[in-house]
mmCIF file of C-alpha atoms and ligand atoms in Angstrom:
data_model
loop_
_atom_site.group_PDB
_atom_site.id
_atom_site.type_symbol
_atom_site.label_atom_id
_atom_site.label_comp_id
_atom_site.label_asym_id
_atom_site.label_seq_id
_atom_site.Cartn_x
_atom_site.Cartn_y
_atom_site.Cartn_z
ATOM 1 C CA UNK U 1 -22.708 -8.291 31.986
ATOM 2 C CA UNK U 2 -20.579 -5.125 31.693
ATOM 3 C CA UNK U 3 -20.813 -2.490 34.412
ATOM 4 C CA UNK U 4 -22.110 0.843 33.111
ATOM 5 C CA UNK U 5 -21.375 4.085 34.998
ATOM 6 C CA UNK U 6 -21.615 7.773 34.230
ATOM 7 C CA UNK U 7 -18.239 9.364 35.099
ATOM 8 C CA UNK U 8 -18.028 11.557 38.204
ATOM 9 C CA UNK U 9 -17.818 14.806 36.212
ATOM 10 C CA UNK U 10 -20.664 13.728 33.956
ATOM 11 C CA UNK U 11 -18.852 13.916 30.592
ATOM 12 C CA UNK U 12 -18.339 10.204 29.836
ATOM 13 C CA UNK U 13 -19.854 6.744 30.230
ATOM 14 C CA UNK U 14 -17.642 3.918 31.428
ATOM 15 C CA UNK U 15 -18.488 0.425 30.172
ATOM 16 C CA UNK U 16 -16.263 -2.089 31.963
ATOM 17 C CA UNK U 17 -12.762 -0.641 31.463
ATOM 18 C CA UNK U 18 -13.605 1.424 28.388
ATOM 19 C CA UNK U 19 -14.410 5.139 28.647
ATOM 20 C CA UNK U 20 -16.707 6.771 26.066
ATOM 21 C CA UNK U 21 -16.901 10.600 26.091
ATOM 22 C CA UNK U 22 -20.529 11.774 25.795
ATOM 23 C CA UNK U 23 -19.781 13.883 22.723
ATOM 24 C CA UNK U 24 -18.371 10.730 21.041
ATOM 25 C CA UNK U 25 -21.459 8.700 21.951
ATOM 26 C CA UNK U 26 -23.816 11.307 20.562
ATOM 27 C CA UNK U 27 -21.660 11.804 17.426
ATOM 28 C CA UNK U 28 -21.770 8.031 16.804
ATOM 29 C CA UNK U 29 -25.390 7.422 17.759
ATOM 30 C CA UNK U 30 -26.830 5.013 15.139
ATOM 31 C CA UNK U 31 -29.330 7.765 14.246
ATOM 32 C CA UNK U 32 -26.381 9.939 13.100
ATOM 33 C CA UNK U 33 -25.988 7.752 9.990
ATOM 34 C CA UNK U 34 -28.102 7.580 6.864
ATOM 35 C CA UNK U 35 -29.982 4.279 6.987
ATOM 36 C CA UNK U 36 -29.072 3.327 3.412
ATOM 37 C CA UNK U 37 -25.703 4.878 2.634
ATOM 38 C CA UNK U 38 -24.358 4.558 6.193
ATOM 39 C CA UNK U 39 -22.731 7.956 5.750
ATOM 40 C CA UNK U 40 -22.792 10.329 8.687
ATOM 41 C CA UNK U 41 -25.598 12.847 8.330
ATOM 42 C CA UNK U 42 -25.333 14.479 11.760
ATOM 43 C CA UNK U 43 -23.809 17.967 11.870
ATOM 44 C CA UNK U 44 -21.441 17.917 14.833
ATOM 45 C CA UNK U 45 -22.133 21.601 15.478
ATOM 46 C CA UNK U 46 -25.797 20.782 16.169
ATOM 47 C CA UNK U 47 -24.589 19.207 19.437
ATOM 48 C CA UNK U 48 -23.462 21.064 22.548
ATOM 49 C CA UNK U 49 -19.789 20.675 23.610
ATOM 50 C CA UNK U 50 -20.863 18.212 26.276
ATOM 51 C CA UNK U 51 -24.290 16.707 25.580
ATOM 52 C CA UNK U 52 -26.265 16.117 28.775
ATOM 53 C CA UNK U 53 -27.197 12.581 29.669
ATOM 54 C CA UNK U 54 -30.072 11.775 32.002
ATOM 55 C CA UNK U 55 -29.885 7.973 32.049
ATOM 56 C CA UNK U 56 -27.504 5.140 31.051
ATOM 57 C CA UNK U 57 -28.111 1.399 31.425
ATOM 58 C CA UNK U 58 -27.087 -1.888 29.851
ATOM 59 C CA UNK U 59 -29.944 -4.114 28.710
ATOM 60 C CA UNK U 60 -30.110 -7.062 26.308
ATOM 61 C CA UNK U 61 -26.506 -6.743 25.141
ATOM 62 C CA UNK U 62 -26.943 -3.030 24.399
ATOM 63 C CA UNK U 63 -26.149 0.301 26.038
ATOM 64 C CA UNK U 64 -29.244 2.465 26.280
ATOM 65 C CA UNK U 65 -28.854 6.199 26.768
ATOM 66 C CA UNK U 66 -31.417 8.907 27.323
ATOM 67 C CA UNK U 67 -30.307 12.456 26.648
ATOM 68 C CA UNK U 68 -31.561 15.684 28.273
ATOM 69 C CA UNK U 69 -32.995 16.890 24.936
ATOM 70 C CA UNK U 70 -35.199 13.786 24.828
ATOM 71 C CA UNK U 71 -33.121 11.880 22.231
ATOM 72 C CA UNK U 72 -32.495 8.175 22.861
ATOM 73 C CA UNK U 73 -29.440 6.164 21.699
ATOM 74 C CA UNK U 74 -28.969 2.414 21.635
ATOM 75 C CA UNK U 75 -25.538 0.857 20.997
ATOM 76 C CA UNK U 76 -24.752 -2.850 20.731
ATOM 77 C CA UNK U 77 -22.184 -3.520 23.462
ATOM 78 C CA UNK U 78 -19.938 -5.627 21.235
ATOM 79 C CA UNK U 79 -19.866 -2.818 18.643
ATOM 80 C CA UNK U 80 -19.060 -0.284 21.364
ATOM 81 C CA UNK U 81 -16.236 -2.308 22.858
ATOM 82 C CA UNK U 82 -14.754 -2.960 19.391
ATOM 83 C CA UNK U 83 -14.625 0.821 18.932
ATOM 84 C CA UNK U 84 -13.433 1.786 22.405
ATOM 85 C CA UNK U 85 -11.424 5.025 22.233
ATOM 86 C CA UNK U 86 -7.649 4.633 22.101
ATOM 87 C CA UNK U 87 -7.595 1.487 19.989
ATOM 88 C CA UNK U 88 -7.713 1.015 16.252
ATOM 89 C CA UNK U 89 -10.852 -0.546 14.818
ATOM 90 C CA UNK U 90 -10.291 -4.054 13.483
ATOM 91 C CA UNK U 91 -9.185 -3.928 9.855
ATOM 92 C CA UNK U 92 -9.341 -7.173 7.857
ATOM 93 C CA UNK U 93 -6.869 -5.623 5.376
ATOM 94 C CA UNK U 94 -4.238 -5.045 8.075
ATOM 95 C CA UNK U 95 -2.043 -7.959 6.984
ATOM 96 C CA UNK U 96 1.330 -7.700 8.767
ATOM 97 C CA UNK U 97 4.345 -7.708 6.410
ATOM 98 C CA UNK U 98 6.491 -10.849 6.260
ATOM 99 C CA UNK U 99 9.935 -9.546 5.337
ATOM 100 C CA UNK U 100 12.191 -11.715 3.173
ATOM 101 C CA UNK U 101 15.747 -11.801 1.880
ATOM 102 C CA UNK U 102 17.637 -13.602 -0.892
ATOM 103 C CA UNK U 103 17.304 -16.914 0.939
ATOM 104 C CA UNK U 104 13.562 -16.943 0.238
ATOM 105 C CA UNK U 105 14.666 -18.105 -3.213
ATOM 106 C CA UNK U 106 12.566 -18.127 -6.374
ATOM 107 C CA UNK U 107 10.884 -21.303 -5.117
ATOM 108 C CA UNK U 108 9.743 -19.518 -1.962
ATOM 109 C CA UNK U 109 7.838 -16.763 -3.772
ATOM 110 C CA UNK U 110 4.096 -17.301 -3.157
ATOM 111 C CA UNK U 111 2.541 -18.822 -6.266
ATOM 112 C CA UNK U 112 -1.161 -18.812 -7.158
ATOM 113 C CA UNK U 113 -3.108 -20.112 -10.143
ATOM 114 C CA UNK U 114 -4.835 -17.709 -12.522
ATOM 115 C CA UNK U 115 -7.950 -19.852 -13.095
ATOM 116 C CA UNK U 116 -8.505 -20.312 -9.345
ATOM 117 C CA UNK U 117 -8.217 -16.545 -8.770
ATOM 118 C CA UNK U 118 -10.736 -15.887 -11.529
ATOM 119 C CA UNK U 119 -13.217 -18.525 -10.372
ATOM 120 C CA UNK U 120 -13.054 -18.524 -6.592
ATOM 121 C CA UNK U 121 -13.359 -15.692 -4.077
ATOM 122 C CA UNK U 122 -11.512 -17.809 -1.510
ATOM 123 C CA UNK U 123 -8.581 -18.217 -3.919
ATOM 124 C CA UNK U 124 -8.655 -14.494 -4.673
ATOM 125 C CA UNK U 125 -8.610 -13.624 -0.965
ATOM 126 C CA UNK U 126 -5.806 -16.093 -0.190
ATOM 127 C CA UNK U 127 -3.725 -14.663 -3.056
ATOM 128 C CA UNK U 128 -4.290 -11.036 -2.005
ATOM 129 C CA UNK U 129 -3.418 -11.727 1.613
ATOM 130 C CA UNK U 130 -0.212 -13.495 0.688
ATOM 131 C CA UNK U 131 0.716 -10.826 -1.870
ATOM 132 C CA UNK U 132 0.220 -8.206 0.796
ATOM 133 C CA UNK U 133 2.229 -10.108 3.434
ATOM 134 C CA UNK U 134 5.244 -10.755 1.171
ATOM 135 C CA UNK U 135 4.770 -7.757 -1.111
ATOM 136 C CA UNK U 136 5.469 -10.238 -3.916
ATOM 137 C CA UNK U 137 3.750 -13.150 -5.640
ATOM 138 C CA UNK U 138 3.560 -14.943 -8.962
ATOM 139 C CA UNK U 139 0.323 -15.781 -10.744
ATOM 140 C CA UNK U 140 0.839 -18.877 -12.838
ATOM 141 C CA UNK U 141 -1.126 -20.522 -15.620
ATOM 142 C CA UNK U 142 -1.928 -17.248 -17.408
ATOM 143 C CA UNK U 143 -3.395 -17.585 -20.890
ATOM 144 C CA UNK U 144 -1.172 -16.081 -23.611
ATOM 145 C CA UNK U 145 -3.191 -12.930 -24.087
ATOM 146 C CA UNK U 146 -2.519 -9.420 -22.819
ATOM 147 C CA UNK U 147 -6.136 -9.228 -21.564
ATOM 148 C CA UNK U 148 -5.614 -12.167 -19.212
ATOM 149 C CA UNK U 149 -3.510 -10.129 -16.785
ATOM 150 C CA UNK U 150 -5.955 -7.251 -16.859
ATOM 151 C CA UNK U 151 -8.840 -9.645 -16.073
ATOM 152 C CA UNK U 152 -6.971 -10.725 -12.952
ATOM 153 C CA UNK U 153 -6.279 -7.068 -12.053
ATOM 154 C CA UNK U 154 -9.955 -6.244 -12.470
ATOM 155 C CA UNK U 155 -10.856 -9.037 -10.032
ATOM 156 C CA UNK U 156 -9.288 -6.684 -7.474
ATOM 157 C CA UNK U 157 -10.382 -3.278 -8.708
ATOM 158 C CA UNK U 158 -9.959 -0.762 -11.485
ATOM 159 C CA UNK U 159 -6.456 -0.155 -12.788
ATOM 160 C CA UNK U 160 -4.349 2.881 -11.945
ATOM 161 C CA UNK U 161 -3.788 4.983 -15.038
ATOM 162 C CA UNK U 162 -0.485 6.880 -15.348
ATOM 163 C CA UNK U 163 1.333 8.907 -17.994
ATOM 164 C CA UNK U 164 2.498 5.533 -19.402
ATOM 165 C CA UNK U 165 -1.116 4.492 -19.982
ATOM 166 C CA UNK U 166 -3.605 2.223 -18.210
ATOM 167 C CA UNK U 167 -1.439 -0.680 -19.340
ATOM 168 C CA UNK U 168 2.078 -0.505 -20.753
ATOM 169 C CA UNK U 169 4.186 -2.729 -22.961
ATOM 170 C CA UNK U 170 7.690 -3.438 -21.644
ATOM 171 C CA UNK U 171 9.494 -4.153 -24.909
ATOM 172 C CA UNK U 172 12.614 -2.737 -26.508
ATOM 173 C CA UNK U 173 11.249 0.194 -28.575
ATOM 174 C CA UNK U 174 12.851 2.365 -31.261
ATOM 175 C CA UNK U 175 12.144 5.747 -29.557
ATOM 176 C CA UNK U 176 12.087 4.976 -25.820
ATOM 177 C CA UNK U 177 11.046 7.609 -23.228
ATOM 178 C CA UNK U 178 12.009 5.269 -20.381
ATOM 179 C CA UNK U 179 14.921 2.895 -19.798
ATOM 180 C CA UNK U 180 12.416 0.072 -19.281
ATOM 181 C CA UNK U 181 11.629 0.368 -23.005
ATOM 182 C CA UNK U 182 15.225 -0.423 -24.011
ATOM 183 C CA UNK U 183 17.176 -3.665 -23.684
ATOM 184 C CA UNK U 184 19.427 -2.135 -20.979
ATOM 185 C CA UNK U 185 19.766 -3.572 -17.496
ATOM 186 C CA UNK U 186 17.464 -1.919 -14.965
ATOM 187 C CA UNK U 187 19.019 -1.651 -11.531
ATOM 188 C CA UNK U 188 16.703 -2.219 -8.587
ATOM 189 C CA UNK U 189 14.090 0.534 -8.408
ATOM 190 C CA UNK U 190 10.527 1.420 -7.530
ATOM 191 C CA UNK U 191 8.349 2.863 -10.297
ATOM 192 C CA UNK U 192 7.178 6.456 -10.512
ATOM 193 C CA UNK U 193 8.266 8.011 -7.193
ATOM 194 C CA UNK U 194 7.962 11.280 -9.140
ATOM 195 C CA UNK U 195 4.177 10.970 -8.793
ATOM 196 C CA UNK U 196 2.301 12.546 -5.913
ATOM 197 C CA UNK U 197 1.112 9.028 -5.065
ATOM 198 C CA UNK U 198 3.342 6.376 -6.629
ATOM 199 C CA UNK U 199 1.345 3.376 -7.892
ATOM 200 C CA UNK U 200 0.776 0.654 -5.314
ATOM 201 C CA UNK U 201 0.857 -2.870 -6.757
ATOM 202 C CA UNK U 202 2.612 -3.489 -10.033
ATOM 203 C CA UNK U 203 1.700 -6.357 -12.347
ATOM 204 C CA UNK U 204 4.106 -7.578 -15.023
ATOM 205 C CA UNK U 205 2.606 -10.317 -17.150
ATOM 206 C CA UNK U 206 5.242 -12.181 -19.133
ATOM 207 C CA UNK U 207 4.101 -12.751 -22.719
ATOM 208 C CA UNK U 208 7.557 -13.657 -24.057
ATOM 209 C CA UNK U 209 11.020 -13.949 -22.549
ATOM 210 C CA UNK U 210 12.980 -15.633 -25.324
ATOM 211 C CA UNK U 211 15.977 -13.300 -25.528
ATOM 212 C CA UNK U 212 19.303 -14.072 -23.883
ATOM 213 C CA UNK U 213 19.429 -12.241 -20.536
ATOM 214 C CA UNK U 214 16.435 -10.366 -19.130
ATOM 215 C CA UNK U 215 16.310 -12.163 -15.770
ATOM 216 C CA UNK U 216 14.318 -10.422 -13.003
ATOM 217 C CA UNK U 217 15.654 -9.150 -9.681
ATOM 218 C CA UNK U 218 13.608 -8.284 -6.593
ATOM 219 C CA UNK U 219 14.529 -7.035 -3.122
ATOM 220 C CA UNK U 220 12.310 -6.407 -0.120
ATOM 221 C CA UNK U 221 12.850 -2.750 0.810
ATOM 222 C CA UNK U 222 11.146 -3.395 4.160
ATOM 223 C CA UNK U 223 13.777 -6.054 4.996
ATOM 224 C CA UNK U 224 16.656 -3.717 4.141
ATOM 225 C CA UNK U 225 15.061 -0.914 6.184
ATOM 226 C CA UNK U 226 14.391 -3.301 9.084
ATOM 227 C CA UNK U 227 18.102 -4.195 9.183
ATOM 228 C CA UNK U 228 19.102 -0.533 8.845
ATOM 229 C CA UNK U 229 16.929 0.391 11.838
ATOM 230 C CA UNK U 230 18.871 -2.112 13.964
ATOM 231 C CA UNK U 231 22.367 -1.577 12.547
ATOM 232 C CA UNK U 232 22.364 2.181 11.914
ATOM 233 C CA UNK U 233 19.340 3.842 13.551
ATOM 234 C CA UNK U 234 20.735 7.359 12.887
ATOM 235 C CA UNK U 235 20.856 6.605 9.144
ATOM 236 C CA UNK U 236 17.294 5.287 9.309
ATOM 237 C CA UNK U 237 16.166 8.573 10.872
ATOM 238 C CA UNK U 238 17.924 10.678 8.226
ATOM 239 C CA UNK U 239 16.327 8.652 5.391
ATOM 240 C CA UNK U 240 12.932 8.893 7.098
ATOM 241 C CA UNK U 241 12.976 12.659 7.549
ATOM 242 C CA UNK U 242 14.840 14.041 4.504
ATOM 243 C CA UNK U 243 12.642 14.764 1.490
ATOM 244 C CA UNK U 244 14.293 13.797 -1.798
ATOM 245 C CA UNK U 245 13.129 15.256 -5.130
ATOM 246 C CA UNK U 246 12.110 12.938 -7.993
ATOM 247 C CA UNK U 247 11.258 13.984 -11.528
ATOM 248 C CA UNK U 248 10.224 12.389 -14.809
ATOM 249 C CA UNK U 249 9.869 14.496 -17.914
ATOM 250 C CA UNK U 250 9.449 13.742 -21.567
ATOM 251 C CA UNK U 251 7.686 15.485 -24.459
ATOM 252 C CA UNK U 252 4.270 15.142 -22.781
ATOM 253 C CA UNK U 253 4.725 15.534 -19.023
ATOM 254 C CA UNK U 254 6.892 17.002 -16.303
ATOM 255 C CA UNK U 255 5.920 15.207 -13.094
ATOM 256 C CA UNK U 256 7.739 15.999 -9.854
ATOM 257 C CA UNK U 257 7.377 14.959 -6.227
ATOM 258 C CA UNK U 258 9.433 15.037 -3.053
ATOM 259 C CA UNK U 259 9.396 12.187 -0.593
ATOM 260 C CA UNK U 260 11.695 10.629 1.990
ATOM 261 C CA UNK U 261 13.407 7.370 1.002
ATOM 262 C CA UNK U 262 11.697 5.728 3.981
ATOM 263 C CA UNK U 263 8.210 7.046 4.612
ATOM 264 C CA UNK U 264 6.760 6.350 8.038
ATOM 265 C CA UNK U 265 3.032 6.382 8.781
ATOM 266 C CA UNK U 266 1.394 8.333 11.605
ATOM 267 C CA UNK U 267 2.282 5.529 14.029
ATOM 268 C CA UNK U 268 5.971 5.643 13.060
ATOM 269 C CA UNK U 269 5.695 2.334 11.182
ATOM 270 C CA UNK U 270 7.504 2.009 7.855
ATOM 271 C CA UNK U 271 4.910 2.523 5.109
ATOM 272 C CA UNK U 272 6.883 3.019 1.920
ATOM 273 C CA UNK U 273 10.385 2.591 0.511
ATOM 274 C CA UNK U 274 11.402 4.605 -2.536
ATOM 275 C CA UNK U 275 14.408 3.873 -4.679
ATOM 276 C CA UNK U 276 14.905 5.163 -8.195
ATOM 277 C CA UNK U 277 18.402 6.052 -9.359
ATOM 278 C CA UNK U 278 17.107 7.048 -12.804
ATOM 279 C CA UNK U 279 14.581 9.650 -11.795
ATOM 280 C CA UNK U 280 16.158 11.019 -8.642
ATOM 281 C CA UNK U 281 16.196 14.771 -9.298
ATOM 282 C CA UNK U 282 18.801 17.363 -8.278
ATOM 283 C CA UNK U 283 19.226 17.172 -4.489
ATOM 284 C CA UNK U 284 18.170 20.445 -2.896
ATOM 285 C CA UNK U 285 18.938 20.038 0.792
ATOM 286 C CA UNK U 286 20.583 22.993 2.537
ATOM 287 C CA UNK U 287 24.341 23.058 1.858
ATOM 288 C CA UNK U 288 25.212 22.247 5.463
ATOM 289 C CA UNK U 289 23.134 19.010 5.310
ATOM 290 C CA UNK U 290 24.056 17.938 1.798
ATOM 291 C CA UNK U 291 27.394 16.198 2.396
ATOM 292 C CA UNK U 292 26.062 14.338 5.440
ATOM 293 C CA UNK U 293 22.984 13.238 3.480
ATOM 294 C CA UNK U 294 25.143 11.906 0.638
ATOM 295 C CA UNK U 295 27.095 9.751 3.118
ATOM 296 C CA UNK U 296 23.933 8.260 4.600
ATOM 297 C CA UNK U 297 22.365 7.788 1.173
ATOM 298 C CA UNK U 298 25.481 6.065 -0.212
ATOM 299 C CA UNK U 299 25.567 3.673 2.755
ATOM 300 C CA UNK U 300 21.910 2.849 1.988
ATOM 301 C CA UNK U 301 22.752 2.198 -1.686
ATOM 302 C CA UNK U 302 25.587 -0.113 -0.642
ATOM 303 C CA UNK U 303 23.127 -2.003 1.560
ATOM 304 C CA UNK U 304 20.592 -2.341 -1.277
ATOM 305 C CA UNK U 305 23.359 -3.816 -3.449
ATOM 306 C CA UNK U 306 24.077 -6.521 -0.873
ATOM 307 C CA UNK U 307 23.348 -9.924 -2.469
ATOM 308 C CA UNK U 308 21.756 -10.893 0.871
ATOM 309 C CA UNK U 309 18.620 -9.029 -0.267
ATOM 310 C CA UNK U 310 18.514 -9.925 -3.972
ATOM 311 C CA UNK U 311 16.135 -12.554 -5.210
ATOM 312 C CA UNK U 312 16.587 -13.474 -8.846
ATOM 313 C CA UNK U 313 14.206 -15.398 -11.045
ATOM 314 C CA UNK U 314 13.464 -15.756 -14.708
ATOM 315 C CA UNK U 315 9.889 -15.000 -15.713
ATOM 316 C CA UNK U 316 8.401 -17.403 -18.233
ATOM 317 C CA UNK U 317 5.499 -16.813 -20.585
ATOM 318 C CA UNK U 318 2.333 -17.665 -18.662
ATOM 319 C CA UNK U 319 3.589 -16.114 -15.411
ATOM 320 C CA UNK U 320 2.676 -12.729 -13.979
ATOM 321 C CA UNK U 321 4.697 -11.213 -11.168
ATOM 322 C CA UNK U 322 2.836 -8.954 -8.731
ATOM 323 C CA UNK U 323 4.595 -6.752 -6.198
ATOM 324 C CA UNK U 324 4.042 -3.815 -3.882
ATOM 325 C CA UNK U 325 5.812 -1.065 -5.792
ATOM 326 C CA UNK U 326 6.088 1.060 -2.645
ATOM 327 C CA UNK U 327 7.951 -1.679 -0.794
ATOM 328 C CA UNK U 328 9.580 -4.206 -3.109
ATOM 329 C CA UNK U 329 12.330 -3.031 -5.471
ATOM 330 C CA UNK U 330 12.489 -4.608 -8.914
ATOM 331 C CA UNK U 331 14.992 -4.691 -11.748
ATOM 332 C CA UNK U 332 16.187 -6.797 -14.647
ATOM 333 C CA UNK U 333 19.391 -7.913 -16.339
ATOM 334 C CA UNK U 334 20.102 -6.532 -19.813
ATOM 335 C CA UNK U 335 18.941 -8.687 -22.700
ATOM 336 C CA UNK U 336 19.994 -9.158 -26.273
ATOM 337 C CA UNK U 337 17.010 -8.380 -28.526
ATOM 338 C CA UNK U 338 18.873 -10.006 -31.433
ATOM 339 C CA UNK U 339 18.458 -13.438 -29.807
ATOM 340 C CA UNK U 340 14.689 -13.424 -29.249
ATOM 341 C CA UNK U 341 11.616 -11.429 -28.215
ATOM 342 C CA UNK U 342 10.934 -10.189 -24.691
ATOM 343 C CA UNK U 343 7.543 -8.692 -23.815
ATOM 344 C CA UNK U 344 6.018 -7.881 -20.446
ATOM 345 C CA UNK U 345 2.517 -6.410 -20.244
ATOM 346 C CA UNK U 346 2.297 -4.110 -17.244
ATOM 347 C CA UNK U 347 -0.287 -2.254 -15.160
ATOM 348 C CA UNK U 348 -0.874 -1.067 -11.609
ATOM 349 C CA UNK U 349 -3.597 -1.360 -8.962
ATOM 350 C CA UNK U 350 -3.354 0.966 -5.978
ATOM 351 C CA UNK U 351 -2.903 -0.290 -2.437
ATOM 352 C CA UNK U 352 -6.183 1.182 -1.213
ATOM 353 C CA UNK U 353 -8.141 -0.755 -3.837
ATOM 354 C CA UNK U 354 -6.489 -4.057 -2.985
ATOM 355 C CA UNK U 355 -7.230 -3.404 0.706
ATOM 356 C CA UNK U 356 -10.825 -2.591 -0.149
ATOM 357 C CA UNK U 357 -11.229 -5.883 -2.037
ATOM 358 C CA UNK U 358 -9.900 -7.809 0.991
ATOM 359 C CA UNK U 359 -12.343 -6.018 3.331
ATOM 360 C CA UNK U 360 -15.328 -6.535 1.056
ATOM 361 C CA UNK U 361 -14.552 -10.237 0.670
ATOM 362 C CA UNK U 362 -14.048 -10.682 4.422
ATOM 363 C CA UNK U 363 -17.444 -9.158 5.171
ATOM 364 C CA UNK U 364 -18.868 -11.629 2.668
ATOM 365 C CA UNK U 365 -20.650 -9.068 0.507
ATOM 366 C CA UNK U 366 -22.935 -8.069 3.415
ATOM 367 C CA UNK U 367 -23.997 -4.477 3.888
ATOM 368 C CA UNK U 368 -23.369 -2.238 6.814
ATOM 369 C CA UNK U 369 -20.932 0.063 8.431
ATOM 370 C CA UNK U 370 -17.754 -1.615 9.632
ATOM 371 C CA UNK U 371 -14.723 -1.057 11.806
HETATM 372 C C1 LIG Q 401 9.349 -1.594 -15.602
HETATM 373 C C2 LIG Q 401 10.403 -2.567 -15.262
HETATM 374 C C3 LIG Q 401 11.238 -4.764 -15.550
HETATM 375 C C4 LIG Q 401 11.542 -5.759 -16.635
HETATM 376 O O1 LIG Q 401 8.774 -1.699 -16.684
HETATM 377 O O2 LIG Q 401 9.075 -0.725 -14.751
HETATM 378 O O3 LIG Q 401 11.067 -2.341 -14.307
HETATM 379 O O4 LIG Q 401 11.770 -6.905 -16.264
HETATM 380 N N1 LIG Q 401 10.512 -3.666 -16.019
HETATM 381 O O5 LIG Q 401 11.568 -5.387 -17.800
HETATM 382 ZN ZN1 LIG Q 402 10.118 -0.667 -13.118
#
């Protein structure tokens, strides 16, 4: 049984070690939520700054509170302790990254079967967790139709539409608006950093790869950044705090965004790595920072070129590669379209939607407000 005490100055309840401010308890009273939608319906301004409590006690695994205005609140103790202030609520989608380098090898890339993903929620969940941990996986056994990849994508969520369409065909085209649609080599890059929110997961389903050349290259941007943080922490800081402009424009659109090469989240953890030589726009840092930034940036480019990070593999028809486009860099060797056909069918699903699918599967389809 947890001890329950009202704090000496009367503005919090202490349950065991955890301290719950009274305003928080009243704001999160189960009655503050709509019984069906579980959305908060309480207007915070209907409460006083410090609601007055007349009684607090633990009974039957719950905390029971009586307020001065006559309202009563009942909290399950395990729910309360899971939400104790100062700690993050449990998130089933918080899969820690497993960083990798060239020595992972093509054989080490997580591999999952298309039919299992389509038929079994357990297989879907296992695939999503591993894809999130490594930022990279291959789905094998894909039927030879462009819809097959999309069916797998829709097992997760809806697709992310961009100016290149809901799906896009990576083939050598007569009037390309993008280097991907030529037979040129593509150096390592992340797609669409010129967008306000670059797409999360990228899917490239291989329908044909019969031309000479056209091998795929991947590198884990989180691994390179992890090494940079240890070997050159000042460079890491510069890349994390200097916004860089990116721009894509063609006949239809002119999309621009600024973002640091390494984007940290609110906890200072690395959240996103951006790398796109082709659509990096004109640098616009102040003149007195420009030369120093170039030096740091060039050292970063040298690091990304290090074979220690590069994983090469050759996609075969029937395989679909899936990677976190805001972490894992991808590229390809040039190919000779005269020697055979090469066709990848591509689309994106955002990170938030993959996370949502993991959470919904973990809660087993049950209803109710969660962590
Ligand atoms: C792309 C791309 C890689 C390839 O379409 O964004 O990088 O292997 N394609 O063609
Ligand atoms: Zn690309």
